[in-house]
PDB file of C-alpha atoms in Angstrom:
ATOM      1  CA  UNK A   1     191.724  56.115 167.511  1.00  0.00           C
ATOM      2  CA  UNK A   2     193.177  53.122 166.013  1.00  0.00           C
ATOM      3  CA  UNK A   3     189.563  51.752 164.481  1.00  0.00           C
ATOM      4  CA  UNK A   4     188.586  55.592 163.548  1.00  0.00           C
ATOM      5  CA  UNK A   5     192.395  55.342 161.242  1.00  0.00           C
ATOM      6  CA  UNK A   6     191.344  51.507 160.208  1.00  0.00           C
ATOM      7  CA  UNK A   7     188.142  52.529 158.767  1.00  0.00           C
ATOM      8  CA  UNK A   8     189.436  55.688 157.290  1.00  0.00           C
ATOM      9  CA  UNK A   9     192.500  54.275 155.607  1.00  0.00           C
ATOM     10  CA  UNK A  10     190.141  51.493 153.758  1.00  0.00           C
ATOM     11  CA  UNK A  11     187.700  54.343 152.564  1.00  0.00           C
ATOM     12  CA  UNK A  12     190.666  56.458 151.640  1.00  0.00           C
ATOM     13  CA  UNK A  13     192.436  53.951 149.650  1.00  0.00           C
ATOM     14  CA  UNK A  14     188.668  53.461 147.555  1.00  0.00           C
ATOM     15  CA  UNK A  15     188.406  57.292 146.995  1.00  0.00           C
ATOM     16  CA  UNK A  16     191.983  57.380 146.032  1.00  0.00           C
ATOM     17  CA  UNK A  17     191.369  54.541 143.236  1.00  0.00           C
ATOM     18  CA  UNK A  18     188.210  56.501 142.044  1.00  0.00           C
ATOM     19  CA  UNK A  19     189.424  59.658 141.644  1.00  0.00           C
ATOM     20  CA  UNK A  20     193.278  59.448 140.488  1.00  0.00           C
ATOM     21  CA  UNK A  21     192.737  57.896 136.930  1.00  0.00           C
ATOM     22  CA  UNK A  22     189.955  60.536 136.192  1.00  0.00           C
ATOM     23  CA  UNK A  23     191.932  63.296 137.456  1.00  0.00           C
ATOM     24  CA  UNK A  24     193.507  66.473 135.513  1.00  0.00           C
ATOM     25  CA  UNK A  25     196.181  68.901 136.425  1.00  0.00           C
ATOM     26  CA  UNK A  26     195.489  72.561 135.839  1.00  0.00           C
ATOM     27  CA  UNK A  27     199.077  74.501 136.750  1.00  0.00           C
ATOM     28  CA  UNK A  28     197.223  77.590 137.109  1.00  0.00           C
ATOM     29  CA  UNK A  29     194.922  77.091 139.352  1.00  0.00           C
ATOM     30  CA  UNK A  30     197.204  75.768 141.598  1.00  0.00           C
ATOM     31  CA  UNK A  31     199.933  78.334 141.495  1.00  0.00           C
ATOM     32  CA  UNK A  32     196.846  80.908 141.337  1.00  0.00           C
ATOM     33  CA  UNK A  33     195.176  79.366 144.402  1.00  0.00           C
ATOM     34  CA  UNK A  34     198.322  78.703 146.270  1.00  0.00           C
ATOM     35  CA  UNK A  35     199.412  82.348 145.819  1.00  0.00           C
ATOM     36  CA  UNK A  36     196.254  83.562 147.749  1.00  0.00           C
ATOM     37  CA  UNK A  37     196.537  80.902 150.411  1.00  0.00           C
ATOM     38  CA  UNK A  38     199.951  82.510 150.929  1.00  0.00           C
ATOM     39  CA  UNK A  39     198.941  86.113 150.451  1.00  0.00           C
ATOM     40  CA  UNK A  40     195.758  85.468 152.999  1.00  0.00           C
ATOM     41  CA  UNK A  41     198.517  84.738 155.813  1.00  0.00           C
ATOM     42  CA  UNK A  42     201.825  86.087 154.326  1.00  0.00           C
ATOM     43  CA  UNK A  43     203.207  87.074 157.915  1.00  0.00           C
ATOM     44  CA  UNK A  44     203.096  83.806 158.899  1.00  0.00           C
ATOM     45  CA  UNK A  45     204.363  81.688 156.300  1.00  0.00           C
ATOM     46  CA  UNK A  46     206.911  84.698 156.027  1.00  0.00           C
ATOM     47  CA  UNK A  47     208.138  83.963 159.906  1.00  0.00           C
ATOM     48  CA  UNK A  48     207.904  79.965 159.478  1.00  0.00           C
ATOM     49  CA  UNK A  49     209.833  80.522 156.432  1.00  0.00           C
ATOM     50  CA  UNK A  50     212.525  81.961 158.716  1.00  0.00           C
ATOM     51  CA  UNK A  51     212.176  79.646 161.346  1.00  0.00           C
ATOM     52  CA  UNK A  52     212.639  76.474 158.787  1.00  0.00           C
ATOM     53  CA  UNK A  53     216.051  78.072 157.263  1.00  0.00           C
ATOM     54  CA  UNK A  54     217.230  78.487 161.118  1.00  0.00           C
ATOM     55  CA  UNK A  55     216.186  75.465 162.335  1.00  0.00           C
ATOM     56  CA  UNK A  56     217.578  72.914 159.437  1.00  0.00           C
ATOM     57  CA  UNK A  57     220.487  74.691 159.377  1.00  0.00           C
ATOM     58  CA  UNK A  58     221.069  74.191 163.266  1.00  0.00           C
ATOM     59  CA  UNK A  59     220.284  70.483 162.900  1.00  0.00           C
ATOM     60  CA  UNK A  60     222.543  70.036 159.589  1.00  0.00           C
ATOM     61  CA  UNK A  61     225.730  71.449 161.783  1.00  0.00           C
ATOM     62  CA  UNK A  62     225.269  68.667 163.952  1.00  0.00           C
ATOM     63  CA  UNK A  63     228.177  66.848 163.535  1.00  0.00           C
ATOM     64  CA  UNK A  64     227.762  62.938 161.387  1.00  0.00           C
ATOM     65  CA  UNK A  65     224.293  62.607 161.984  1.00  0.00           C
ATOM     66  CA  UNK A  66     222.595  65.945 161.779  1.00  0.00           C
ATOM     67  CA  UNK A  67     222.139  66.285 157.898  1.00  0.00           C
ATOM     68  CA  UNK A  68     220.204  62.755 157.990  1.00  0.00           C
ATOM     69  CA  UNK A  69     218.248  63.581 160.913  1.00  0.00           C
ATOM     70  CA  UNK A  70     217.450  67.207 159.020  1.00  0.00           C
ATOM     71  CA  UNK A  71     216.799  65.058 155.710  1.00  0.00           C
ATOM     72  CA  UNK A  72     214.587  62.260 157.188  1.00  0.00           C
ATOM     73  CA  UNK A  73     212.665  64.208 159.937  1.00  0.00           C
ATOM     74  CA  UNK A  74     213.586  67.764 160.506  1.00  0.00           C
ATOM     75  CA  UNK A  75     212.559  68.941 157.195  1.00  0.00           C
ATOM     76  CA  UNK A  76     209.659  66.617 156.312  1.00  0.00           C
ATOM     77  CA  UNK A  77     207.839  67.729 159.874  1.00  0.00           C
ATOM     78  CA  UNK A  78     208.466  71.140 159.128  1.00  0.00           C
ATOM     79  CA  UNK A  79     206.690  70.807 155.534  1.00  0.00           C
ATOM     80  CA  UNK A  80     203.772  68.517 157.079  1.00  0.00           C
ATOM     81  CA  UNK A  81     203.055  71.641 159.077  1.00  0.00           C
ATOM     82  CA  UNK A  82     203.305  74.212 156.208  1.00  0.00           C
ATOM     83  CA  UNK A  83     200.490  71.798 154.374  1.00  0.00           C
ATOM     84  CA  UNK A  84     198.626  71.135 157.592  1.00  0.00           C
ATOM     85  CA  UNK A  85     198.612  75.263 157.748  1.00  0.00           C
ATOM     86  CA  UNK A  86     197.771  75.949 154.516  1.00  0.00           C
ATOM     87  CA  UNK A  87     194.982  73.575 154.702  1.00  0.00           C
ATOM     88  CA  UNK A  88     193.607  75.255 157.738  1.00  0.00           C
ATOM     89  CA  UNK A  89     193.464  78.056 155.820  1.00  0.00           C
ATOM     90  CA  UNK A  90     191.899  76.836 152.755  1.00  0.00           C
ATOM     91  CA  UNK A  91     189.279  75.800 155.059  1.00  0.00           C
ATOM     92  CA  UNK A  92     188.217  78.836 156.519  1.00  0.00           C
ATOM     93  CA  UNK A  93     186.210  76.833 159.050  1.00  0.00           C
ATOM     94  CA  UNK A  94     189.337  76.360 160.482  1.00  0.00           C
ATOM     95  CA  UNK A  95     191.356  78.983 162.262  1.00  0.00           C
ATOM     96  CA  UNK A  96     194.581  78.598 161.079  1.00  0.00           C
ATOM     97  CA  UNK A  97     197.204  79.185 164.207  1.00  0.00           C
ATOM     98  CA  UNK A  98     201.128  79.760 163.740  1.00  0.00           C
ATOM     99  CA  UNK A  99     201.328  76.500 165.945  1.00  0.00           C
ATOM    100  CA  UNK A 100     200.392  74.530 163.155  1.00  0.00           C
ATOM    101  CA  UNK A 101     203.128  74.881 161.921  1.00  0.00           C
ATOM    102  CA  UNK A 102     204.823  72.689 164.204  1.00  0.00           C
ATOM    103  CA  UNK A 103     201.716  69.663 163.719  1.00  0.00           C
ATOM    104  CA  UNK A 104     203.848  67.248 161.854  1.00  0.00           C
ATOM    105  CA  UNK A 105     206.664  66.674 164.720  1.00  0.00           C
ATOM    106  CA  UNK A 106     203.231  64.931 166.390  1.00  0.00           C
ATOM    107  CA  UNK A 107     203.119  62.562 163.299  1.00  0.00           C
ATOM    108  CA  UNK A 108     206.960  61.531 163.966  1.00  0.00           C
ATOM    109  CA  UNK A 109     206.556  58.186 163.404  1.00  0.00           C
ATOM    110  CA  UNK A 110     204.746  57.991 160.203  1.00  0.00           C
ATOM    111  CA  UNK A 111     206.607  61.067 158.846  1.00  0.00           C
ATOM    112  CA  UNK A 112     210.205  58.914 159.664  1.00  0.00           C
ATOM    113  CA  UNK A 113     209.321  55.748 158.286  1.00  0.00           C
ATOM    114  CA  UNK A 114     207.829  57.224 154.646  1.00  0.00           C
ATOM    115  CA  UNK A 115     211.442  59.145 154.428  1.00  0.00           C
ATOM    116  CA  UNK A 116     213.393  56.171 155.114  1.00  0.00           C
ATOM    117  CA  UNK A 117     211.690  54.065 152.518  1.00  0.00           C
ATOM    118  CA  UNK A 118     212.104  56.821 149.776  1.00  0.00           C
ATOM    119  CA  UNK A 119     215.486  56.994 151.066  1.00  0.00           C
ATOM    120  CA  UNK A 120     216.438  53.483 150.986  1.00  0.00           C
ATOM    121  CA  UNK A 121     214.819  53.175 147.587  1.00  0.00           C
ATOM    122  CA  UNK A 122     216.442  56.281 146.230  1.00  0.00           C
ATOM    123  CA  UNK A 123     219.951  54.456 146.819  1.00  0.00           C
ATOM    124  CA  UNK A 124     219.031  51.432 145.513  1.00  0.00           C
ATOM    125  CA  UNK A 125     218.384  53.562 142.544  1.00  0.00           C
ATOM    126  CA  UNK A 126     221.710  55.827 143.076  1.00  0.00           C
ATOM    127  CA  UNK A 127     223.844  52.852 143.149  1.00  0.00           C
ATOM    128  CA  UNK A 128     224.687  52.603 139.227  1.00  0.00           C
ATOM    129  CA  UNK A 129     225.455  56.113 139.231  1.00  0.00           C
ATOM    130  CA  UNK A 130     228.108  55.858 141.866  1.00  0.00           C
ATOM    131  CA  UNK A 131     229.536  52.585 140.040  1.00  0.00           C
ATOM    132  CA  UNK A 132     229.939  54.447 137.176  1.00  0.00           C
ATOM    133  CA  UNK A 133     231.800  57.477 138.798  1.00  0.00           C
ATOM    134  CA  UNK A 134     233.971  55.137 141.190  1.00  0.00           C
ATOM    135  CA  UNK A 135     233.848  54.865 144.504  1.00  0.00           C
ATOM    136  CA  UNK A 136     237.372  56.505 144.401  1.00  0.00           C
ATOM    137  CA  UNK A 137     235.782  60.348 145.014  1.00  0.00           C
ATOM    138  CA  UNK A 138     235.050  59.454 148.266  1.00  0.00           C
ATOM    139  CA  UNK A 139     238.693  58.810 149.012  1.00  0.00           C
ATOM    140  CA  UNK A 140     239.709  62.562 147.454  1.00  0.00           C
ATOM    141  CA  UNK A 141     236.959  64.362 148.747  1.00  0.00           C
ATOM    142  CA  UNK A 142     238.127  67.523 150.027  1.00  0.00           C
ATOM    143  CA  UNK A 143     241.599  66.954 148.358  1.00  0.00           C
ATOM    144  CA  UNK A 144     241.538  70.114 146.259  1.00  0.00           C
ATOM    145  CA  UNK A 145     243.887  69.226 143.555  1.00  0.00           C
ATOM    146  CA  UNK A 146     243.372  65.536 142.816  1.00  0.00           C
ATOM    147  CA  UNK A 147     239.078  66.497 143.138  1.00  0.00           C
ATOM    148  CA  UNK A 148     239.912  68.939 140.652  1.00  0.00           C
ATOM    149  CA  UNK A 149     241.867  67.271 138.487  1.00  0.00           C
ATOM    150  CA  UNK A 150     239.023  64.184 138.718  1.00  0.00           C
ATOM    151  CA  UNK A 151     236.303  66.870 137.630  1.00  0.00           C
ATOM    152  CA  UNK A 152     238.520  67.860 134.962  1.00  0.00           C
ATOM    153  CA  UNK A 153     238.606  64.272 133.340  1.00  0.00           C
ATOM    154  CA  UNK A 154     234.918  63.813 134.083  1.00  0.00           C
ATOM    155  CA  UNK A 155     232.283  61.834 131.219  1.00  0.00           C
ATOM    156  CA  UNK A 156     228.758  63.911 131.796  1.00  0.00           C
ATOM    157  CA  UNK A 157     227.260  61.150 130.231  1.00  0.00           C
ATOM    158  CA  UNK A 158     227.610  59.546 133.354  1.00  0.00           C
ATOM    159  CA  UNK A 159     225.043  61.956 134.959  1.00  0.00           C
ATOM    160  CA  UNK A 160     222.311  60.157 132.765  1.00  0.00           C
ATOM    161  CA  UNK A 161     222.351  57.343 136.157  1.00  0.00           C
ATOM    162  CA  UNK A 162     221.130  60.243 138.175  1.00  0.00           C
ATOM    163  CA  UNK A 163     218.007  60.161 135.478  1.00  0.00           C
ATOM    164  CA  UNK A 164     216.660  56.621 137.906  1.00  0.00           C
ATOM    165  CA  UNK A 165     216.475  58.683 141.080  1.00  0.00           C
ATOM    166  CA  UNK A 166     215.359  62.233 139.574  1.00  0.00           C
ATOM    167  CA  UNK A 167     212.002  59.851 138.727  1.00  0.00           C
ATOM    168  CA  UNK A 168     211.671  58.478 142.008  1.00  0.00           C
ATOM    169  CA  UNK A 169     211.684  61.920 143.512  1.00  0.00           C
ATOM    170  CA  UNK A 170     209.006  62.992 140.935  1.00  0.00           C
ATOM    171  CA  UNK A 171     207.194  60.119 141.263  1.00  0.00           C
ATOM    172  CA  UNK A 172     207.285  60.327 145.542  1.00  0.00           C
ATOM    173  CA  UNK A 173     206.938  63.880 145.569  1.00  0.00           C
ATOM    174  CA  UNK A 174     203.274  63.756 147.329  1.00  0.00           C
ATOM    175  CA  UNK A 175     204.026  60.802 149.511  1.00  0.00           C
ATOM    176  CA  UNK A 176     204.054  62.557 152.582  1.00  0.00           C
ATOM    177  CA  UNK A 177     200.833  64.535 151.560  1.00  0.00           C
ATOM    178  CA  UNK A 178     199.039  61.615 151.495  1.00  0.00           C
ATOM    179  CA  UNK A 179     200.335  60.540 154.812  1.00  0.00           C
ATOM    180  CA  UNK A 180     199.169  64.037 156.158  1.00  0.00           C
ATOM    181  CA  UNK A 181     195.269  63.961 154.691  1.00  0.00           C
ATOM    182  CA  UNK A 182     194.747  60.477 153.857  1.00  0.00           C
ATOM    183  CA  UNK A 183     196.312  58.359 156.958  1.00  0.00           C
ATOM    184  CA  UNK A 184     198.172  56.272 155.005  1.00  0.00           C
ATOM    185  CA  UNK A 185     201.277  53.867 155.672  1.00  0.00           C
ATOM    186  CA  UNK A 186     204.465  54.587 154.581  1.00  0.00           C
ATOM    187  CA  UNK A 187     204.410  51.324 151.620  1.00  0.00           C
ATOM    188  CA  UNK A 188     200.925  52.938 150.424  1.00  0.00           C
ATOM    189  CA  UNK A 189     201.737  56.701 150.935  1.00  0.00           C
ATOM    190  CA  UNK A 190     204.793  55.699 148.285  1.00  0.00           C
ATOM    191  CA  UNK A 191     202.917  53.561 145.943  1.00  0.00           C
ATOM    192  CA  UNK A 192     199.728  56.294 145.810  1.00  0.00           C
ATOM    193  CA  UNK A 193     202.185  59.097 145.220  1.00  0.00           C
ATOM    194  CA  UNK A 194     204.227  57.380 142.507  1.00  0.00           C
ATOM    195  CA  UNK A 195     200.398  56.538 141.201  1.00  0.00           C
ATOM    196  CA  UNK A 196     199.871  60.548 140.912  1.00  0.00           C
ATOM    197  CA  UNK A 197     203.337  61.165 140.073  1.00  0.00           C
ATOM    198  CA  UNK A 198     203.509  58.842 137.074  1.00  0.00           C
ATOM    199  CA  UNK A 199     200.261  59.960 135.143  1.00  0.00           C
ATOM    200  CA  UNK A 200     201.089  64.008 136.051  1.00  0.00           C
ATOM    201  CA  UNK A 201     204.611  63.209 135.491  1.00  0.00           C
ATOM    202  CA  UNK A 202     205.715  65.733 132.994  1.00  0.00           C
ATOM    203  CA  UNK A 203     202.961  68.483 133.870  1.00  0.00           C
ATOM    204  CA  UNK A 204     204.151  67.975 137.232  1.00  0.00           C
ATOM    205  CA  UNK A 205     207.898  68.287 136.430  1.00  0.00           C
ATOM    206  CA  UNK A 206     206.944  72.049 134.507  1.00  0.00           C
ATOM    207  CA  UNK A 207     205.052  72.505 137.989  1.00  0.00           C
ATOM    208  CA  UNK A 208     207.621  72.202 140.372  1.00  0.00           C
ATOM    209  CA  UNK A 209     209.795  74.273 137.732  1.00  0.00           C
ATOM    210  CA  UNK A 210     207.562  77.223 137.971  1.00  0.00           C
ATOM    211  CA  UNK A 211     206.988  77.374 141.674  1.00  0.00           C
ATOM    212  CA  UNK A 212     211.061  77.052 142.144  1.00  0.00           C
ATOM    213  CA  UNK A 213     211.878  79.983 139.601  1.00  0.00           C
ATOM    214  CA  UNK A 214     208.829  82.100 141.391  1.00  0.00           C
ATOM    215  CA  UNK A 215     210.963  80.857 144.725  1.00  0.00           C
ATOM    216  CA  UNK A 216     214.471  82.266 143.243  1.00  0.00           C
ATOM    217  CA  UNK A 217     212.535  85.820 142.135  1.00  0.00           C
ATOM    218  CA  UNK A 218     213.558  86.637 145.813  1.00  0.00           C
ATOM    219  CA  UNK A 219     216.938  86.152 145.423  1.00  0.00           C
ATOM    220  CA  UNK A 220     216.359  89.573 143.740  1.00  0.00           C
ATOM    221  CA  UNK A 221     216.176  91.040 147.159  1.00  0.00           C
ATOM    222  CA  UNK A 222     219.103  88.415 148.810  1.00  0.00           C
ATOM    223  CA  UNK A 223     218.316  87.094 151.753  1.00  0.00           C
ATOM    224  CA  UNK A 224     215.242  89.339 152.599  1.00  0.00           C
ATOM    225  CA  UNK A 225     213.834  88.455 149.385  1.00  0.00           C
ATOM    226  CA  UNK A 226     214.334  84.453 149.387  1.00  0.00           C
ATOM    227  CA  UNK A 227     212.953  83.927 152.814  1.00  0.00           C
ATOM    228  CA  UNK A 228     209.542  85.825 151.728  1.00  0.00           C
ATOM    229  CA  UNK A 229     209.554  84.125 148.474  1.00  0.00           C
ATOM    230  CA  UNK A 230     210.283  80.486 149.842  1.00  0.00           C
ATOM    231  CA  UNK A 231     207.446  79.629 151.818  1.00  0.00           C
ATOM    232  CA  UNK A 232     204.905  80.065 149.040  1.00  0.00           C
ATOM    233  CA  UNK A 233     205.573  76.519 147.727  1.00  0.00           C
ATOM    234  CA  UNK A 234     203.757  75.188 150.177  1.00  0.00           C
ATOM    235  CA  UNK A 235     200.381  76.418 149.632  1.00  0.00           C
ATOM    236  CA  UNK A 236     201.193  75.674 145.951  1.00  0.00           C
ATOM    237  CA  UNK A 237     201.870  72.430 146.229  1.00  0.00           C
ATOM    238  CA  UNK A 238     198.974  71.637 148.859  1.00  0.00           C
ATOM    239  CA  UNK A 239     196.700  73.168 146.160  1.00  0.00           C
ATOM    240  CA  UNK A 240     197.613  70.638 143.290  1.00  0.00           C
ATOM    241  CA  UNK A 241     197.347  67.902 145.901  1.00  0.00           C
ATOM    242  CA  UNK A 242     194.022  68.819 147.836  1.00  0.00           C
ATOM    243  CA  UNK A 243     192.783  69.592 143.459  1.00  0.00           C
ATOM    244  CA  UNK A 244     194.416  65.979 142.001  1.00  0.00           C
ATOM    245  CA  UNK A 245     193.004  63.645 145.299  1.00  0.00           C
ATOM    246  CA  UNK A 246     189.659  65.724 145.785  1.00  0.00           C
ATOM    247  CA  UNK A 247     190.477  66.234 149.293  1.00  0.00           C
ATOM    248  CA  UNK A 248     187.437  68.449 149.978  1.00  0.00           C
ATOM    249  CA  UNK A 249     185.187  66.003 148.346  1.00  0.00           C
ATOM    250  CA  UNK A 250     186.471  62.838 150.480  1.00  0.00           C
ATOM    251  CA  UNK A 251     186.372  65.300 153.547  1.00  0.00           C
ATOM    252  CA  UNK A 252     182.745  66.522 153.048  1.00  0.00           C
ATOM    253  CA  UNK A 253     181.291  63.468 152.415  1.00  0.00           C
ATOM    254  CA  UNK A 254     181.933  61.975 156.128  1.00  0.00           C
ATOM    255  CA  UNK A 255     183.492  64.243 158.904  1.00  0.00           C
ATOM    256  CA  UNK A 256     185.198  61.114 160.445  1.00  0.00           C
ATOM    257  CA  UNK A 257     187.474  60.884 157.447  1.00  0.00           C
ATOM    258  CA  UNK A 258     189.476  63.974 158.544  1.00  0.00           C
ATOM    259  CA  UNK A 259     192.366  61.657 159.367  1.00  0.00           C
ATOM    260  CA  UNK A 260     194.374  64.964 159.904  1.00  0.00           C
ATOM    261  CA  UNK A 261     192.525  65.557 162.862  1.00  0.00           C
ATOM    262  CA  UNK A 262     192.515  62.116 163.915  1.00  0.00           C
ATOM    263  CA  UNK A 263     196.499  61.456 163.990  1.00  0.00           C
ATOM    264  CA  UNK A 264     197.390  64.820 165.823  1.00  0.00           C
ATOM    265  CA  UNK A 265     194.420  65.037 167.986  1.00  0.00           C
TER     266      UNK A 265
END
């Protein structure tokens, strides 16, 4: 397994350079595409939908640790499997099973460390922001009258050090993606991702805008509504990714370079 990733990883990494600088993002395709993904296996995505709001909510409870352990594993699996689903279905070669779903908990290890780096690197970035509002909040929080009177007295401007770590989010946003398809590290996933992210940046900023309003259109019908609604991202955002990296292409040409199979088999 170890040689089949070795030789995969060097071959993905050459694709990867070939294909990024020459590609184009076309918004509506991807939403377009995504939305039949979705609509091809709506009862499913509907009921992992469900199961993801349950299940990070249970681990977030957990008292001092659970919202990292949601933030840095629970949540990332849980999306590896929406992609790894949505690819499966995409595929059609593929049957698609409601147990994919669940896939990325068997990529623990790689799914971990690529959320820790963005993490780590996220506060790095975060830092200036917090020196400008004082670390004093932390010593009100949940003191209702001095927070509010803090808020009150507040300079917006200051918000403009969140700008740093908005990027990096932009910039990561397909890290774990390319973790999932292309059996990359967590240093290369990053640095592939913030590759894609930085020549898409804006069209992939109006992206992610779109696919969250077409997300809140199920607040129209409150909780029923969102959890139908919330799941489609992730055949949306698979679509741009499998479009921008030429998955299918890279996947075709050799049938050992389906590192997905390789790291869950």
């Amino acid at each position: 397994m170890f040689e089949t990733l070795t030789m995969d990883y060097s071959k993905a990494k050459q694709h990867l350079d070939r294909v990024i600088p020459s590609s184009t993002f076309k918004l509506r395709t991807y939403t377009s595409n995504g939305f039949s993904i979705w609509k091809k296996e709506a009862g499913p995505f509907i009921a992992f939908g469900f199961l993801f709001a349950v299940l990070s909510m249970v681990v977030s409870v957990v008292p001092y640790v659970g919202s990292f352990i949601n933030q840095v594993f629970i949540s990332p699996a849980l999306t590896a499997g929406a992609y790894i689903f949505s690819h499966k279905v995409h595929k059609k070669s593929i049957d698609a099973e409601f147990s994919d779903f669940f896939d990325g908990f068997k990529m623990a290890k790689e799914i971990i460390l690529v959320y820790l780096l963005y993490s780590l690197i996220s506060i790095v970035f975060l830092i200036p922001f917090l020196y400008s509002v004082g670390f004093e909040i932390f010593e009100i929080w949940g003191q209702t009258e001095e927070m509010s009177e803090y808020f009150m007295n507040f300079n917006t401007n200051k918000f403009w050090f969140l700008l740093p770590v908005f990027c990096v989010g932009v910039f990561f946003f397909y890290a774990l993606q390319f973790v999932i398809f292309f059996g990359l590290g967590p240093i290369d996933a990053l640095s592939y991702s913030a590759k894609l992210g930085m020549k898409h940046f804006f069209w992939l900023i109006i992206f992610i805008i779109i696919v969250s309003i077409i997300m809140m259109l199920g607040l129209i019908g409150i909780i029923i509504g969102i959890l139908i609604t919330f799941p489609i991202m992730f055949p949306m955002f698979y679509e741009s990714f499998r479009d921008l990296t030429q998955l299918d292409s890279y996947e075709q040409t050799d049938e050992t370079r389906d590192v997905y199979n390789s790291l869950i088999s």
